[in-house]
Amino acid sequence: MEHQINLDGIENQPTSTARMSKEMMENAVDQMNRISEEDYAKIMGMVKVCKREWRSLLHKTPDDYGMKGWEDIYFQADDGVPLNGWYIPAKGGESDKLVIFNHALPMSRAGFQGHMGEPWSGFEAVEIDFVIQMKHLTDAGYNVLAYDIRNHGQSGTANDGMCGIGLLEWRDCVGVKKYVDAHPRLSKMKVALYSQCMGGCSQYVAIDKKPELFENVKCMCSPLVPSMRSIYNAFSKLLGVSDYLDLLDFELIRAGGFTRDEMDPKLYTKNIKMPLLMWQVKDDAWVENPGDAQATFDTIPSTEKELFWIEGTTHRFKDGYNYFGRTPEKVLAFLDSHMK
């Protein structure tokens, strides 16, 4: 493929510790020279996993499941990005227990509507229902605060639409916790976190950067947290473009984003001290599990933590994200043990 890249035009050659070393950049240019137009389109499709061009809808609200007393809320991320969400009180009236709900990419606080066709079905033509999960929580006596992360749902656009898989979105996790801490009622509640996938990576970075802000958190559910190297390795094998991963990193940087290795949650786990429950799809077709999840889990220093595997499926979307909605017992037991 023709390109206009001039590595001789670099003012100072990067070192091996740079975002992209000289060798990696040379590899990327060589791969661009060799790649077909068809395979290059696949590489750019993987870049668009992070470069957000469409959003998930709020295809359901708490009204769909008869939840009462909920309200729309809005607040700011730590860097001022406007965020929109719901506050849903516990069934029968507000309790003293709050779960902050951080969603996954490319979803919204309501979930994902792949069953509604393009563009969503390009990921997978299934629904992911987060609202039924909120009903499980409110039925069990928990208040829920769910919100859309930047560039998702109804929250503000930021960073030119780029998702950093936590490296930008951690500011949203800080913003929602500051909102809770400053609220006249919510600030008096016991707090748990439900932070999944990209929302989990974002939570890890937030805790790493502002550990004091999260010292009073009682526990965290942390489902389906991936490393992007693992996801992109798996995608590239499925698409037949594994020979072009340095080019992928190069294009991620050119899009204003981060390399695969920069988007690694293991870099940000050292301050996670609260009790933690993680679940993962063991034979996930989109992640190199069980190795990827186990490696992240092993770096978390919490003295009370558990990782369990969803088995008998390869479907991250259909079966991983819907796990709590279908089988809430284990998650609710974990929350109850630390919040009641």
mmCIF file of C-alpha atoms in Angstrom:
data_model
loop_
_atom_site.group_PDB
_atom_site.id
_atom_site.type_symbol
_atom_site.label_atom_id
_atom_site.label_comp_id
_atom_site.label_asym_id
_atom_site.label_seq_id
_atom_site.Cartn_x
_atom_site.Cartn_y
_atom_site.Cartn_z
ATOM 1 C CA MET A 1 0.000 0.000 0.000
ATOM 2 C CA GLU A 2 1.232 3.492 -0.789
ATOM 3 C CA HIS A 3 1.883 5.766 2.179
ATOM 4 C CA GLN A 4 3.377 9.148 3.008
ATOM 5 C CA ILE A 5 5.289 8.148 6.124
ATOM 6 C CA ASN A 6 8.847 9.490 6.306
ATOM 7 C CA LEU A 7 10.775 7.972 9.202
ATOM 8 C CA ASP A 8 13.859 9.895 8.047
ATOM 9 C CA GLY A 9 11.956 13.021 8.968
ATOM 10 C CA ILE A 10 11.964 12.152 12.685
ATOM 11 C CA GLU A 11 13.865 14.831 14.615
ATOM 12 C CA ASN A 12 15.067 12.470 17.344
ATOM 13 C CA GLN A 13 14.870 8.695 17.062
ATOM 14 C CA PRO A 14 12.780 7.086 19.813
ATOM 15 C CA THR A 15 14.304 4.644 22.267
ATOM 16 C CA SER A 16 13.098 1.160 23.163
ATOM 17 C CA THR A 17 11.076 2.673 26.029
ATOM 18 C CA ALA A 18 9.175 5.091 23.760
ATOM 19 C CA ARG A 19 5.496 4.676 22.948
ATOM 20 C CA MET A 20 6.741 3.097 19.726
ATOM 21 C CA SER A 21 10.405 2.238 19.436
ATOM 22 C CA LYS A 22 12.346 2.880 16.226
ATOM 23 C CA GLU A 23 12.182 -0.835 15.460
ATOM 24 C CA MET A 24 8.406 -0.966 15.941
ATOM 25 C CA MET A 25 7.910 2.076 13.720
ATOM 26 C CA GLU A 26 10.092 0.544 11.024
ATOM 27 C CA ASN A 27 8.088 -2.671 11.327
ATOM 28 C CA ALA A 28 4.853 -0.693 11.002
ATOM 29 C CA VAL A 29 6.009 0.983 7.798
ATOM 30 C CA ASP A 30 7.182 -2.357 6.392
ATOM 31 C CA GLN A 31 3.808 -3.889 7.241
ATOM 32 C CA MET A 32 2.019 -0.988 5.549
ATOM 33 C CA ASN A 33 4.120 -1.575 2.440
ATOM 34 C CA ARG A 34 3.075 -5.236 2.375
ATOM 35 C CA ILE A 35 -0.550 -5.129 3.492
ATOM 36 C CA SER A 36 -3.440 -5.452 1.042
ATOM 37 C CA GLU A 37 -6.252 -2.902 0.892
ATOM 38 C CA GLU A 38 -8.615 -5.566 2.253
ATOM 39 C CA ASP A 39 -6.421 -6.365 5.255
ATOM 40 C CA TYR A 40 -5.707 -2.685 5.905
ATOM 41 C CA ALA A 41 -9.468 -2.129 6.176
ATOM 42 C CA LYS A 42 -9.539 -4.855 8.843
ATOM 43 C CA ILE A 43 -6.749 -3.123 10.787
ATOM 44 C CA MET A 44 -8.632 0.180 10.627
ATOM 45 C CA GLY A 45 -11.779 -1.638 11.726
ATOM 46 C CA MET A 46 -9.897 -2.705 14.866
ATOM 47 C CA VAL A 47 -8.802 0.909 15.400
ATOM 48 C CA LYS A 48 -12.490 1.870 15.307
ATOM 49 C CA VAL A 49 -13.114 -0.313 18.351
ATOM 50 C CA CYS A 50 -11.521 2.596 20.227
ATOM 51 C CA LYS A 51 -12.282 5.482 17.857
ATOM 52 C CA ARG A 52 -15.979 5.844 18.586
ATOM 53 C CA GLU A 53 -18.096 6.543 15.492
ATOM 54 C CA TRP A 54 -21.500 5.482 16.872
ATOM 55 C CA ARG A 55 -23.148 5.051 20.248
ATOM 56 C CA SER A 56 -25.373 2.574 21.985
ATOM 57 C CA LEU A 57 -28.878 3.783 22.769
ATOM 58 C CA LEU A 58 -30.844 3.814 25.978
ATOM 59 C CA HIS A 59 -33.103 1.150 24.513
ATOM 60 C CA LYS A 60 -34.554 0.425 27.970
ATOM 61 C CA THR A 61 -35.146 2.428 31.130
ATOM 62 C CA PRO A 62 -36.004 1.379 34.693
ATOM 63 C CA ASP A 63 -39.669 1.756 33.718
ATOM 64 C CA ASP A 64 -39.329 -1.353 31.544
ATOM 65 C CA TYR A 65 -39.100 -3.433 34.720
ATOM 66 C CA GLY A 66 -41.440 -1.428 36.920
ATOM 67 C CA MET A 67 -38.782 0.212 39.080
ATOM 68 C CA LYS A 68 -40.184 3.177 40.991
ATOM 69 C CA GLY A 69 -38.847 6.556 42.066
ATOM 70 C CA TRP A 70 -35.894 6.686 39.675
ATOM 71 C CA GLU A 71 -34.634 9.950 38.237
ATOM 72 C CA ASP A 72 -32.318 11.288 35.559
ATOM 73 C CA ILE A 73 -29.134 12.783 36.976
ATOM 74 C CA TYR A 74 -26.199 14.657 35.515
ATOM 75 C CA PHE A 75 -22.795 15.678 36.802
ATOM 76 C CA GLN A 76 -19.258 16.260 35.543
ATOM 77 C CA ALA A 77 -16.235 14.078 35.087
ATOM 78 C CA ASP A 78 -13.103 15.220 36.882
ATOM 79 C CA ASP A 79 -12.032 17.103 33.745
ATOM 80 C CA GLY A 80 -15.448 18.691 33.206
ATOM 81 C CA VAL A 81 -17.003 16.356 30.609
ATOM 82 C CA PRO A 82 -20.796 16.273 31.168
ATOM 83 C CA LEU A 83 -22.082 12.851 32.221
ATOM 84 C CA ASN A 84 -25.688 11.640 32.265
ATOM 85 C CA GLY A 85 -27.125 8.850 34.364
ATOM 86 C CA TRP A 86 -29.911 7.401 36.474
ATOM 87 C CA TYR A 87 -30.384 7.207 40.189
ATOM 88 C CA ILE A 88 -32.655 4.284 41.097
ATOM 89 C CA PRO A 89 -33.642 3.800 44.749
ATOM 90 C CA ALA A 90 -34.038 0.369 46.295
ATOM 91 C CA LYS A 91 -37.385 -1.340 45.964
ATOM 92 C CA GLY A 92 -39.714 -0.125 48.704
ATOM 93 C CA GLY A 93 -37.689 3.003 49.376
ATOM 94 C CA GLU A 94 -34.153 4.320 49.522
ATOM 95 C CA SER A 95 -31.717 2.219 51.573
ATOM 96 C CA ASP A 96 -28.277 2.982 53.011
ATOM 97 C CA LYS A 97 -26.441 0.938 50.333
ATOM 98 C CA LEU A 98 -25.354 2.278 46.929
ATOM 99 C CA VAL A 99 -23.901 0.457 43.901
ATOM 100 C CA ILE A 100 -22.115 2.616 41.306
ATOM 101 C CA PHE A 101 -22.482 0.936 37.905
ATOM 102 C CA ASN A 102 -19.736 1.450 35.266
ATOM 103 C CA HIS A 103 -20.572 -0.052 31.869
ATOM 104 C CA ALA A 104 -18.497 -1.647 29.100
ATOM 105 C CA LEU A 105 -17.521 -0.538 25.581
ATOM 106 C CA PRO A 106 -19.375 -0.053 23.195
ATOM 107 C CA MET A 107 -22.422 0.009 25.434
ATOM 108 C CA SER A 108 -24.422 2.461 27.501
ATOM 109 C CA ARG A 109 -25.812 2.320 31.014
ATOM 110 C CA ALA A 110 -28.812 0.421 29.523
ATOM 111 C CA GLY A 111 -26.658 -2.178 27.772
ATOM 112 C CA PHE A 112 -26.362 -3.002 24.075
ATOM 113 C CA GLN A 113 -28.877 -3.410 21.269
ATOM 114 C CA GLY A 114 -27.218 -5.674 18.724
ATOM 115 C CA HIS A 115 -30.620 -7.262 18.138
ATOM 116 C CA MET A 116 -31.778 -3.962 16.595
ATOM 117 C CA GLY A 117 -29.482 -4.187 13.564
ATOM 118 C CA GLU A 118 -26.622 -2.041 12.265
ATOM 119 C CA PRO A 119 -24.393 -0.508 13.394
ATOM 120 C CA TRP A 120 -24.656 -2.456 16.644
ATOM 121 C CA SER A 121 -25.101 -5.907 15.135
ATOM 122 C CA GLY A 122 -21.655 -5.559 13.568
ATOM 123 C CA PHE A 123 -20.310 -6.463 17.008
ATOM 124 C CA GLU A 124 -22.853 -9.193 17.705
ATOM 125 C CA ALA A 125 -26.570 -9.395 16.909
ATOM 126 C CA VAL A 126 -27.685 -9.864 20.522
ATOM 127 C CA GLU A 127 -29.056 -7.745 23.334
ATOM 128 C CA ILE A 128 -27.104 -7.062 26.507
ATOM 129 C CA ASP A 129 -29.513 -5.994 29.238
ATOM 130 C CA PHE A 130 -28.005 -4.007 32.094
ATOM 131 C CA VAL A 131 -31.371 -2.670 33.278
ATOM 132 C CA ILE A 132 -32.515 -6.102 34.487
ATOM 133 C CA GLN A 133 -29.268 -6.251 36.468
ATOM 134 C CA MET A 134 -30.201 -2.978 38.136
ATOM 135 C CA LYS A 135 -33.592 -4.467 38.979
ATOM 136 C CA HIS A 136 -31.847 -7.419 40.666
ATOM 137 C CA LEU A 137 -29.869 -4.908 42.732
ATOM 138 C CA THR A 138 -32.814 -2.725 43.702
ATOM 139 C CA ASP A 139 -34.959 -5.773 44.524
ATOM 140 C CA ALA A 140 -32.164 -6.876 46.868
ATOM 141 C CA GLY A 141 -32.186 -3.547 48.720
ATOM 142 C CA TYR A 142 -29.507 -1.595 46.862
ATOM 143 C CA ASN A 143 -29.775 1.887 45.441
ATOM 144 C CA VAL A 144 -28.124 2.132 42.011
ATOM 145 C CA LEU A 145 -26.292 4.974 40.297
ATOM 146 C CA ALA A 146 -25.707 4.104 36.627
ATOM 147 C CA TYR A 147 -24.247 6.542 34.107
ATOM 148 C CA ASP A 148 -22.873 6.743 30.575
ATOM 149 C CA ILE A 149 -19.112 7.017 30.258
ATOM 150 C CA ARG A 150 -17.818 9.757 27.941
ATOM 151 C CA ASN A 151 -18.406 9.134 24.214
ATOM 152 C CA HIS A 152 -21.106 6.611 25.153
ATOM 153 C CA GLY A 153 -24.872 6.815 25.589
ATOM 154 C CA GLN A 154 -26.042 10.338 26.411
ATOM 155 C CA SER A 155 -22.838 11.644 28.001
ATOM 156 C CA GLY A 156 -20.590 14.262 26.451
ATOM 157 C CA THR A 157 -18.162 13.851 23.592
ATOM 158 C CA ALA A 158 -14.507 14.203 24.561
ATOM 159 C CA ASN A 159 -10.980 13.445 23.351
ATOM 160 C CA ASP A 160 -12.099 13.588 19.711
ATOM 161 C CA GLY A 161 -14.243 10.515 20.257
ATOM 162 C CA MET A 162 -11.307 8.346 21.281
ATOM 163 C CA CYS A 163 -11.771 5.674 23.940
ATOM 164 C CA GLY A 164 -8.651 5.020 25.992
ATOM 165 C CA ILE A 165 -9.987 1.828 27.643
ATOM 166 C CA GLY A 166 -9.559 3.568 30.986
ATOM 167 C CA LEU A 167 -6.708 5.948 30.229
ATOM 168 C CA LEU A 168 -9.184 8.779 29.585
ATOM 169 C CA GLU A 169 -12.335 7.409 31.190
ATOM 170 C CA TRP A 170 -10.840 7.152 34.691
ATOM 171 C CA ARG A 171 -11.785 10.824 35.016
ATOM 172 C CA ASP A 172 -15.446 9.782 34.794
ATOM 173 C CA CYS A 173 -15.009 7.270 37.630
ATOM 174 C CA VAL A 174 -13.482 10.045 39.721
ATOM 175 C CA GLY A 175 -16.293 12.430 38.766
ATOM 176 C CA VAL A 176 -19.084 10.065 39.789
ATOM 177 C CA LYS A 177 -17.417 9.291 43.122
ATOM 178 C CA LYS A 178 -16.977 12.999 43.852
ATOM 179 C CA TYR A 179 -20.641 13.529 42.964
ATOM 180 C CA VAL A 180 -21.632 10.823 45.441
ATOM 181 C CA ASP A 181 -19.337 12.165 48.152
ATOM 182 C CA ALA A 182 -20.759 15.682 47.806
ATOM 183 C CA HIS A 183 -24.401 14.592 47.707
ATOM 184 C CA PRO A 184 -26.436 15.226 50.880
ATOM 185 C CA ARG A 185 -27.946 11.704 50.942
ATOM 186 C CA LEU A 186 -25.695 9.521 48.800
ATOM 187 C CA SER A 187 -22.617 10.553 50.763
ATOM 188 C CA LYS A 188 -24.031 8.832 53.848
ATOM 189 C CA MET A 189 -24.460 5.472 52.103
ATOM 190 C CA LYS A 190 -22.178 2.447 52.020
ATOM 191 C CA VAL A 191 -20.701 2.210 48.515
ATOM 192 C CA ALA A 192 -19.864 -0.727 46.240
ATOM 193 C CA LEU A 193 -18.560 -0.614 42.680
ATOM 194 C CA TYR A 194 -19.811 -2.676 39.742
ATOM 195 C CA SER A 195 -17.211 -1.946 37.059
ATOM 196 C CA GLN A 196 -17.029 -4.143 33.992
ATOM 197 C CA CYS A 197 -14.721 -4.427 30.986
ATOM 198 C CA MET A 198 -13.714 -0.898 29.872
ATOM 199 C CA GLY A 199 -15.547 0.441 32.926
ATOM 200 C CA GLY A 200 -13.420 -1.870 35.063
ATOM 201 C CA CYS A 201 -10.164 -0.768 33.423
ATOM 202 C CA SER A 202 -11.275 2.834 34.007
ATOM 203 C CA GLN A 203 -11.991 2.072 37.652
ATOM 204 C CA TYR A 204 -8.558 0.498 38.115
ATOM 205 C CA VAL A 205 -6.844 3.634 36.744
ATOM 206 C CA ALA A 206 -9.019 5.894 38.912
ATOM 207 C CA ILE A 207 -8.146 3.923 42.052
ATOM 208 C CA ASP A 208 -4.459 3.988 41.077
ATOM 209 C CA LYS A 209 -4.458 7.763 40.580
ATOM 210 C CA LYS A 210 -6.804 8.715 43.450
ATOM 211 C CA PRO A 211 -6.608 5.888 46.002
ATOM 212 C CA GLU A 212 -7.786 8.098 48.857
ATOM 213 C CA LEU A 213 -11.059 8.807 47.033
ATOM 214 C CA PHE A 214 -11.981 5.110 47.054
ATOM 215 C CA GLU A 215 -10.775 4.128 50.531
ATOM 216 C CA ASN A 216 -14.346 3.913 51.839
ATOM 217 C CA VAL A 217 -15.566 1.567 49.069
ATOM 218 C CA LYS A 218 -16.741 -1.676 50.669
ATOM 219 C CA CYS A 219 -16.194 -4.001 47.702
ATOM 220 C CA MET A 220 -16.003 -4.202 43.910
ATOM 221 C CA CYS A 221 -17.471 -6.484 41.267
ATOM 222 C CA SER A 222 -15.044 -6.515 38.345
ATOM 223 C CA PRO A 223 -16.375 -8.671 35.496
ATOM 224 C CA LEU A 224 -14.799 -9.208 32.077
ATOM 225 C CA VAL A 225 -11.816 -6.852 32.458
ATOM 226 C CA PRO A 226 -9.440 -7.433 29.496
ATOM 227 C CA SER A 227 -6.061 -6.254 28.292
ATOM 228 C CA MET A 228 -6.244 -4.736 24.819
ATOM 229 C CA ARG A 229 -3.187 -6.682 23.664
ATOM 230 C CA SER A 230 -5.163 -9.841 24.360
ATOM 231 C CA ILE A 231 -8.300 -8.569 22.616
ATOM 232 C CA TYR A 232 -6.435 -7.340 19.572
ATOM 233 C CA ASN A 233 -4.385 -10.533 19.371
ATOM 234 C CA ALA A 234 -7.594 -12.570 19.385
ATOM 235 C CA PHE A 235 -9.348 -10.293 16.845
ATOM 236 C CA SER A 236 -6.340 -10.306 14.529
ATOM 237 C CA LYS A 237 -6.299 -14.093 14.465
ATOM 238 C CA LEU A 238 -10.015 -14.230 13.681
ATOM 239 C CA LEU A 239 -9.519 -11.684 10.878
ATOM 240 C CA GLY A 240 -6.285 -13.165 9.539
ATOM 241 C CA VAL A 241 -4.152 -10.042 10.109
ATOM 242 C CA SER A 242 -1.835 -11.167 12.911
ATOM 243 C CA ASP A 243 1.210 -10.152 10.844
ATOM 244 C CA TYR A 244 0.289 -6.458 11.106
ATOM 245 C CA LEU A 245 0.097 -5.697 14.817
ATOM 246 C CA ASP A 246 2.872 -3.081 14.857
ATOM 247 C CA LEU A 247 0.899 -1.316 12.137
ATOM 248 C CA LEU A 248 -2.174 -1.538 14.375
ATOM 249 C CA ASP A 249 -0.304 0.208 17.210
ATOM 250 C CA PHE A 250 0.934 2.830 14.754
ATOM 251 C CA GLU A 251 -2.614 3.501 13.508
ATOM 252 C CA LEU A 252 -3.980 3.639 17.068
ATOM 253 C CA ILE A 253 -1.476 6.390 17.840
ATOM 254 C CA ARG A 254 -2.283 8.214 14.582
ATOM 255 C CA ALA A 255 -5.970 8.120 15.569
ATOM 256 C CA GLY A 256 -5.120 9.879 18.852
ATOM 257 C CA GLY A 257 -5.288 6.782 21.017
ATOM 258 C CA PHE A 258 -3.021 4.372 22.851
ATOM 259 C CA THR A 259 -1.025 1.292 21.974
ATOM 260 C CA ARG A 260 -2.077 -2.199 22.987
ATOM 261 C CA ASP A 261 0.449 -2.325 25.817
ATOM 262 C CA GLU A 262 -0.477 1.109 27.143
ATOM 263 C CA MET A 263 -4.067 -0.119 27.557
ATOM 264 C CA ASP A 264 -3.125 -2.861 30.020
ATOM 265 C CA PRO A 265 -5.068 -2.947 33.313
ATOM 266 C CA LYS A 266 -2.205 -4.775 35.057
ATOM 267 C CA LEU A 267 -0.341 -1.459 35.108
ATOM 268 C CA TYR A 268 -2.976 0.019 37.435
ATOM 269 C CA THR A 269 -3.954 -2.649 39.959
ATOM 270 C CA LYS A 270 -1.523 -1.931 42.795
ATOM 271 C CA ASN A 271 -3.977 0.112 44.907
ATOM 272 C CA ILE A 272 -6.974 -2.231 44.647
ATOM 273 C CA LYS A 273 -7.302 -3.305 48.262
ATOM 274 C CA MET A 274 -11.078 -3.775 48.695
ATOM 275 C CA PRO A 275 -12.724 -7.226 48.433
ATOM 276 C CA LEU A 276 -13.146 -8.091 44.756
ATOM 277 C CA LEU A 277 -15.221 -10.523 42.722
ATOM 278 C CA MET A 278 -14.249 -11.104 39.083
ATOM 279 C CA TRP A 279 -15.834 -13.360 36.484
ATOM 280 C CA GLN A 280 -14.677 -14.104 32.962
ATOM 281 C CA VAL A 281 -15.618 -16.269 29.964
ATOM 282 C CA LYS A 282 -13.024 -19.053 30.118
ATOM 283 C CA ASP A 283 -13.019 -19.853 26.382
ATOM 284 C CA ASP A 284 -13.752 -16.297 25.235
ATOM 285 C CA ALA A 285 -13.338 -16.095 21.437
ATOM 286 C CA TRP A 286 -12.474 -12.383 21.699
ATOM 287 C CA VAL A 287 -9.905 -12.545 24.522
ATOM 288 C CA GLU A 288 -6.933 -14.830 25.088
ATOM 289 C CA ASN A 289 -8.390 -16.445 28.180
ATOM 290 C CA PRO A 290 -7.895 -18.006 30.629
ATOM 291 C CA GLY A 291 -4.365 -16.589 30.595
ATOM 292 C CA ASP A 292 -5.231 -12.910 30.153
ATOM 293 C CA ALA A 293 -7.812 -12.675 32.926
ATOM 294 C CA GLN A 294 -5.760 -14.790 35.308
ATOM 295 C CA ALA A 295 -2.704 -12.587 34.785
ATOM 296 C CA THR A 296 -4.675 -9.437 35.625
ATOM 297 C CA PHE A 297 -6.358 -11.063 38.616
ATOM 298 C CA ASP A 298 -3.004 -12.228 39.990
ATOM 299 C CA THR A 299 -1.666 -8.647 40.126
ATOM 300 C CA ILE A 300 -4.547 -7.391 42.306
ATOM 301 C CA PRO A 301 -3.242 -7.133 45.891
ATOM 302 C CA SER A 302 -6.607 -7.474 47.647
ATOM 303 C CA THR A 303 -6.428 -10.143 50.350
ATOM 304 C CA GLU A 304 -10.051 -11.115 49.675
ATOM 305 C CA LYS A 305 -10.666 -11.787 46.018
ATOM 306 C CA GLU A 306 -12.222 -14.441 43.776
ATOM 307 C CA LEU A 307 -12.136 -15.181 40.049
ATOM 308 C CA PHE A 308 -14.667 -17.607 38.643
ATOM 309 C CA TRP A 309 -15.118 -18.820 35.093
ATOM 310 C CA ILE A 310 -18.184 -18.880 32.861
ATOM 311 C CA GLU A 311 -17.815 -22.157 30.988
ATOM 312 C CA GLY A 312 -19.555 -23.870 28.096
ATOM 313 C CA THR A 313 -19.557 -20.813 25.816
ATOM 314 C CA THR A 314 -17.196 -18.683 23.739
ATOM 315 C CA HIS A 315 -19.583 -15.691 23.614
ATOM 316 C CA ARG A 316 -18.386 -12.670 25.568
ATOM 317 C CA PHE A 317 -21.345 -10.486 24.600
ATOM 318 C CA LYS A 318 -24.271 -12.901 24.752
ATOM 319 C CA ASP A 319 -23.169 -14.913 27.773
ATOM 320 C CA GLY A 320 -20.496 -12.886 29.578
ATOM 321 C CA TYR A 321 -22.193 -9.518 29.968
ATOM 322 C CA ASN A 322 -25.607 -11.099 30.569
ATOM 323 C CA TYR A 323 -24.324 -13.446 33.289
ATOM 324 C CA PHE A 324 -25.475 -11.319 36.226
ATOM 325 C CA GLY A 325 -28.831 -10.650 34.592
ATOM 326 C CA ARG A 326 -29.497 -14.375 34.225
ATOM 327 C CA THR A 327 -27.914 -15.691 37.427
ATOM 328 C CA PRO A 328 -27.715 -12.965 40.085
ATOM 329 C CA GLU A 329 -27.300 -15.202 43.143
ATOM 330 C CA LYS A 330 -23.500 -15.302 43.429
ATOM 331 C CA VAL A 331 -23.042 -11.592 42.812
ATOM 332 C CA LEU A 332 -25.758 -10.616 45.291
ATOM 333 C CA ALA A 333 -24.294 -12.942 47.922
ATOM 334 C CA PHE A 334 -20.900 -11.255 47.481
ATOM 335 C CA LEU A 335 -22.420 -7.785 47.846
ATOM 336 C CA ASP A 336 -24.505 -8.818 50.828
ATOM 337 C CA SER A 337 -21.464 -10.210 52.618
ATOM 338 C CA HIS A 338 -19.729 -6.823 52.491
ATOM 339 C CA MET A 339 -22.595 -4.311 52.480
ATOM 340 C CA LYS A 340 -25.096 -5.630 55.041
#
